[in-house]
Amino acid sequence: VAKLSRLPDHEEALKNGYLLEVERVDEGVYSNKRIWIRPRGRGPDGKKHLSREISDTMVYFFSHRWMTPNLDPSLAHPDDEANTKLRGIKQILTSKKYMWIDYMCIPQRDPSSQLRAIQSLPYYVHASARFTALVNGAA
């Protein structure tokens, strides 16, 4: 997130390697969850990378209203021109934190993939330690 100047859509985030795939979530002690991340690609030896574990305390789920809605998807964006939302996210996240935000994590261009991703929302909420609502001052 620190490198981003604008929130990319899912397809761009996937192409640029910003997304990780959750392989499974195990219940942990005292309700902490263990999340297994499936790395992309292969190592120098050609073998698949092994899954790695992260704690749910590292995962933030962001809920928000789109700040630049538009019926034309090419003009719609969840943030404003000043990237207010992205700046707020950067203040919350540190380098050892992960986030889930719909625009980056749900396909935007393929309706059937988008529907499957929307149906998986409860899974990602369950895997997150923090549910953060990004709101502006407007009522």
PDB file of C-alpha atoms in Angstrom:
ATOM      1  CA  VAL A   1       0.000   0.000   0.000  1.00  0.00           C
ATOM      2  CA  ALA A   2       2.845   2.377   0.784  1.00  0.00           C
ATOM      3  CA  LYS A   3       3.915   2.393  -2.886  1.00  0.00           C
ATOM      4  CA  LEU A   4       0.463   3.154  -4.273  1.00  0.00           C
ATOM      5  CA  SER A   5      -0.405   6.625  -5.535  1.00  0.00           C
ATOM      6  CA  ARG A   6      -3.999   5.583  -6.392  1.00  0.00           C
ATOM      7  CA  LEU A   7      -6.104   2.538  -5.446  1.00  0.00           C
ATOM      8  CA  PRO A   8      -5.920   0.132  -8.394  1.00  0.00           C
ATOM      9  CA  ASP A   9      -8.870  -2.005  -9.441  1.00  0.00           C
ATOM     10  CA  HIS A  10      -8.715  -5.770  -8.905  1.00  0.00           C
ATOM     11  CA  GLU A  11      -7.412  -6.569 -12.353  1.00  0.00           C
ATOM     12  CA  GLU A  12      -4.576  -4.045 -12.156  1.00  0.00           C
ATOM     13  CA  ALA A  13      -3.715  -5.095  -8.588  1.00  0.00           C
ATOM     14  CA  LEU A  14      -3.584  -8.744  -9.682  1.00  0.00           C
ATOM     15  CA  LYS A  15      -1.415  -7.939 -12.717  1.00  0.00           C
ATOM     16  CA  ASN A  16       1.020  -5.930 -10.571  1.00  0.00           C
ATOM     17  CA  GLY A  17       1.345  -8.597  -7.872  1.00  0.00           C
ATOM     18  CA  TYR A  18      -0.360  -6.638  -5.068  1.00  0.00           C
ATOM     19  CA  LEU A  19      -2.802  -9.451  -4.195  1.00  0.00           C
ATOM     20  CA  LEU A  20      -2.264 -12.568  -2.100  1.00  0.00           C
ATOM     21  CA  GLU A  21      -4.559 -15.585  -2.115  1.00  0.00           C
ATOM     22  CA  VAL A  22      -5.979 -16.892   1.146  1.00  0.00           C
ATOM     23  CA  GLU A  23      -5.650 -20.663   1.122  1.00  0.00           C
ATOM     24  CA  ARG A  24      -7.460 -21.377   4.370  1.00  0.00           C
ATOM     25  CA  VAL A  25      -8.312 -19.951   7.776  1.00  0.00           C
ATOM     26  CA  ASP A  26      -7.851 -22.073  10.920  1.00  0.00           C
ATOM     27  CA  GLU A  27      -9.433 -21.226  14.242  1.00  0.00           C
ATOM     28  CA  GLY A  28      -6.759 -20.418  16.792  1.00  0.00           C
ATOM     29  CA  VAL A  29      -6.452 -20.093  20.534  1.00  0.00           C
ATOM     30  CA  TYR A  30      -8.504 -17.309  22.186  1.00  0.00           C
ATOM     31  CA  SER A  31     -10.347 -16.670  18.919  1.00  0.00           C
ATOM     32  CA  ASN A  32      -7.191 -15.605  17.078  1.00  0.00           C
ATOM     33  CA  LYS A  33      -7.248 -17.091  13.616  1.00  0.00           C
ATOM     34  CA  ARG A  34      -4.357 -18.500  11.617  1.00  0.00           C
ATOM     35  CA  ILE A  35      -4.505 -17.475   7.969  1.00  0.00           C
ATOM     36  CA  TRP A  36      -2.563 -19.393   5.350  1.00  0.00           C
ATOM     37  CA  ILE A  37      -1.448 -17.373   2.327  1.00  0.00           C
ATOM     38  CA  ARG A  38      -0.699 -19.118  -0.962  1.00  0.00           C
ATOM     39  CA  PRO A  39       2.229 -17.400  -2.654  1.00  0.00           C
ATOM     40  CA  ARG A  40       2.204 -16.884  -6.418  1.00  0.00           C
ATOM     41  CA  GLY A  41       4.706 -18.390  -8.784  1.00  0.00           C
ATOM     42  CA  ARG A  42       7.642 -20.671  -8.220  1.00  0.00           C
ATOM     43  CA  GLY A  43      11.036 -20.420  -6.599  1.00  0.00           C
ATOM     44  CA  PRO A  44      14.367 -20.393  -8.468  1.00  0.00           C
ATOM     45  CA  ASP A  45      14.400 -24.200  -8.263  1.00  0.00           C
ATOM     46  CA  GLY A  46      11.079 -24.369 -10.156  1.00  0.00           C
ATOM     47  CA  LYS A  47       9.157 -25.659  -7.146  1.00  0.00           C
ATOM     48  CA  LYS A  48       5.979 -24.008  -5.901  1.00  0.00           C
ATOM     49  CA  HIS A  49       6.472 -21.730  -2.928  1.00  0.00           C
ATOM     50  CA  LEU A  50       5.121 -23.110   0.354  1.00  0.00           C
ATOM     51  CA  SER A  51       2.109 -21.491   1.954  1.00  0.00           C
ATOM     52  CA  ARG A  52       2.902 -19.173   4.812  1.00  0.00           C
ATOM     53  CA  GLU A  53       0.944 -18.308   7.917  1.00  0.00           C
ATOM     54  CA  ILE A  54      -0.102 -14.858   9.048  1.00  0.00           C
ATOM     55  CA  SER A  55      -2.137 -13.868  12.096  1.00  0.00           C
ATOM     56  CA  ASP A  56      -5.594 -12.355  11.777  1.00  0.00           C
ATOM     57  CA  THR A  57      -4.298  -9.409  13.811  1.00  0.00           C
ATOM     58  CA  MET A  58      -2.495  -8.398  10.627  1.00  0.00           C
ATOM     59  CA  VAL A  59      -5.623  -8.271   8.435  1.00  0.00           C
ATOM     60  CA  TYR A  60      -7.858  -5.197   8.116  1.00  0.00           C
ATOM     61  CA  PHE A  61     -11.180  -5.325   6.276  1.00  0.00           C
ATOM     62  CA  PHE A  62     -12.189  -1.890   4.992  1.00  0.00           C
ATOM     63  CA  SER A  63     -15.805  -0.966   4.372  1.00  0.00           C
ATOM     64  CA  HIS A  64     -16.520   2.280   2.583  1.00  0.00           C
ATOM     65  CA  ARG A  65     -18.714   4.383   0.308  1.00  0.00           C
ATOM     66  CA  TRP A  66     -17.466   5.189  -3.148  1.00  0.00           C
ATOM     67  CA  MET A  67     -16.359   8.813  -3.291  1.00  0.00           C
ATOM     68  CA  THR A  68     -16.491   9.088  -7.103  1.00  0.00           C
ATOM     69  CA  PRO A  69     -19.520   7.030  -8.170  1.00  0.00           C
ATOM     70  CA  ASN A  70     -20.541   7.008 -11.814  1.00  0.00           C
ATOM     71  CA  LEU A  71     -22.807   4.858 -13.977  1.00  0.00           C
ATOM     72  CA  ASP A  72     -19.905   4.572 -16.411  1.00  0.00           C
ATOM     73  CA  PRO A  73     -17.527   2.045 -14.740  1.00  0.00           C
ATOM     74  CA  SER A  74     -14.515   3.596 -16.455  1.00  0.00           C
ATOM     75  CA  LEU A  75     -15.213   6.885 -14.632  1.00  0.00           C
ATOM     76  CA  ALA A  76     -16.176   5.440 -11.226  1.00  0.00           C
ATOM     77  CA  HIS A  77     -13.575   5.134  -8.471  1.00  0.00           C
ATOM     78  CA  PRO A  78     -13.849   4.494  -4.729  1.00  0.00           C
ATOM     79  CA  ASP A  79     -11.564   7.425  -3.908  1.00  0.00           C
ATOM     80  CA  ASP A  80     -11.677  11.121  -4.714  1.00  0.00           C
ATOM     81  CA  GLU A  81      -9.168  12.972  -6.893  1.00  0.00           C
ATOM     82  CA  ALA A  82      -7.076  13.865  -3.826  1.00  0.00           C
ATOM     83  CA  ASN A  83      -6.831  10.143  -2.827  1.00  0.00           C
ATOM     84  CA  THR A  84      -8.244  10.928   0.606  1.00  0.00           C
ATOM     85  CA  LYS A  85      -9.228   7.310   1.250  1.00  0.00           C
ATOM     86  CA  LEU A  86      -5.835   5.904   0.244  1.00  0.00           C
ATOM     87  CA  ARG A  87      -4.081   8.441   2.477  1.00  0.00           C
ATOM     88  CA  GLY A  88      -6.296   7.336   5.395  1.00  0.00           C
ATOM     89  CA  ILE A  89      -5.545   3.671   4.737  1.00  0.00           C
ATOM     90  CA  LYS A  90      -1.822   4.416   4.698  1.00  0.00           C
ATOM     91  CA  GLN A  91      -2.137   6.019   8.148  1.00  0.00           C
ATOM     92  CA  ILE A  92      -3.816   2.868   9.513  1.00  0.00           C
ATOM     93  CA  LEU A  93      -1.641   0.183   7.930  1.00  0.00           C
ATOM     94  CA  THR A  94       1.979  -0.560   8.700  1.00  0.00           C
ATOM     95  CA  SER A  95       4.281  -2.625   6.519  1.00  0.00           C
ATOM     96  CA  LYS A  96       3.326  -5.823   8.369  1.00  0.00           C
ATOM     97  CA  LYS A  97      -0.426  -5.416   7.873  1.00  0.00           C
ATOM     98  CA  TYR A  98      -2.692  -6.673   5.108  1.00  0.00           C
ATOM     99  CA  MET A  99      -5.941  -5.196   3.894  1.00  0.00           C
ATOM    100  CA  TRP A 100      -9.082  -6.276   2.123  1.00  0.00           C
ATOM    101  CA  ILE A 101     -10.945  -3.584   0.198  1.00  0.00           C
ATOM    102  CA  ASP A 102     -13.546  -4.407  -2.423  1.00  0.00           C
ATOM    103  CA  TYR A 103     -12.194  -2.408  -5.362  1.00  0.00           C
ATOM    104  CA  MET A 104      -8.846  -4.189  -5.194  1.00  0.00           C
ATOM    105  CA  CYS A 105     -10.062  -7.608  -4.053  1.00  0.00           C
ATOM    106  CA  ILE A 106     -13.222  -8.138  -6.104  1.00  0.00           C
ATOM    107  CA  PRO A 107     -13.028  -8.456  -9.894  1.00  0.00           C
ATOM    108  CA  GLN A 108     -14.443  -5.324 -11.496  1.00  0.00           C
ATOM    109  CA  ARG A 109     -14.619  -6.352 -15.156  1.00  0.00           C
ATOM    110  CA  ASP A 110     -16.074  -9.893 -15.159  1.00  0.00           C
ATOM    111  CA  PRO A 111     -19.622 -10.098 -13.716  1.00  0.00           C
ATOM    112  CA  SER A 112     -19.550 -13.863 -12.959  1.00  0.00           C
ATOM    113  CA  SER A 113     -16.195 -13.623 -11.133  1.00  0.00           C
ATOM    114  CA  GLN A 114     -17.464 -10.529  -9.374  1.00  0.00           C
ATOM    115  CA  LEU A 115     -20.557 -12.356  -8.115  1.00  0.00           C
ATOM    116  CA  ARG A 116     -18.469 -15.271  -6.761  1.00  0.00           C
ATOM    117  CA  ALA A 117     -16.183 -12.821  -4.983  1.00  0.00           C
ATOM    118  CA  ILE A 118     -19.122 -10.929  -3.461  1.00  0.00           C
ATOM    119  CA  GLN A 119     -20.550 -14.227  -2.200  1.00  0.00           C
ATOM    120  CA  SER A 120     -17.235 -14.896  -0.418  1.00  0.00           C
ATOM    121  CA  LEU A 121     -17.375 -11.660   1.619  1.00  0.00           C
ATOM    122  CA  PRO A 122     -18.360 -13.395   4.896  1.00  0.00           C
ATOM    123  CA  TYR A 123     -15.233 -15.557   4.625  1.00  0.00           C
ATOM    124  CA  TYR A 124     -12.968 -12.516   4.402  1.00  0.00           C
ATOM    125  CA  VAL A 125     -14.781 -10.666   7.182  1.00  0.00           C
ATOM    126  CA  HIS A 126     -14.330 -13.761   9.365  1.00  0.00           C
ATOM    127  CA  ALA A 127     -10.602 -13.886   8.538  1.00  0.00           C
ATOM    128  CA  SER A 128     -10.028 -10.245   9.498  1.00  0.00           C
ATOM    129  CA  ALA A 129      -9.141  -8.953  12.924  1.00  0.00           C
ATOM    130  CA  ARG A 130     -10.224  -5.386  12.249  1.00  0.00           C
ATOM    131  CA  PHE A 131     -13.345  -4.188  10.459  1.00  0.00           C
ATOM    132  CA  THR A 132     -12.783  -0.519   9.671  1.00  0.00           C
ATOM    133  CA  ALA A 133     -15.391   1.772   8.170  1.00  0.00           C
ATOM    134  CA  LEU A 134     -13.891   4.576   6.115  1.00  0.00           C
ATOM    135  CA  VAL A 135     -16.265   7.520   6.292  1.00  0.00           C
ATOM    136  CA  ASN A 136     -16.042  11.209   5.621  1.00  0.00           C
ATOM    137  CA  GLY A 137     -17.692  13.880   7.724  1.00  0.00           C
ATOM    138  CA  ALA A 138     -20.843  14.114   5.575  1.00  0.00           C
ATOM    139  CA  ALA A 139     -24.060  12.848   7.118  1.00  0.00           C
TER     140      ALA A 139
END
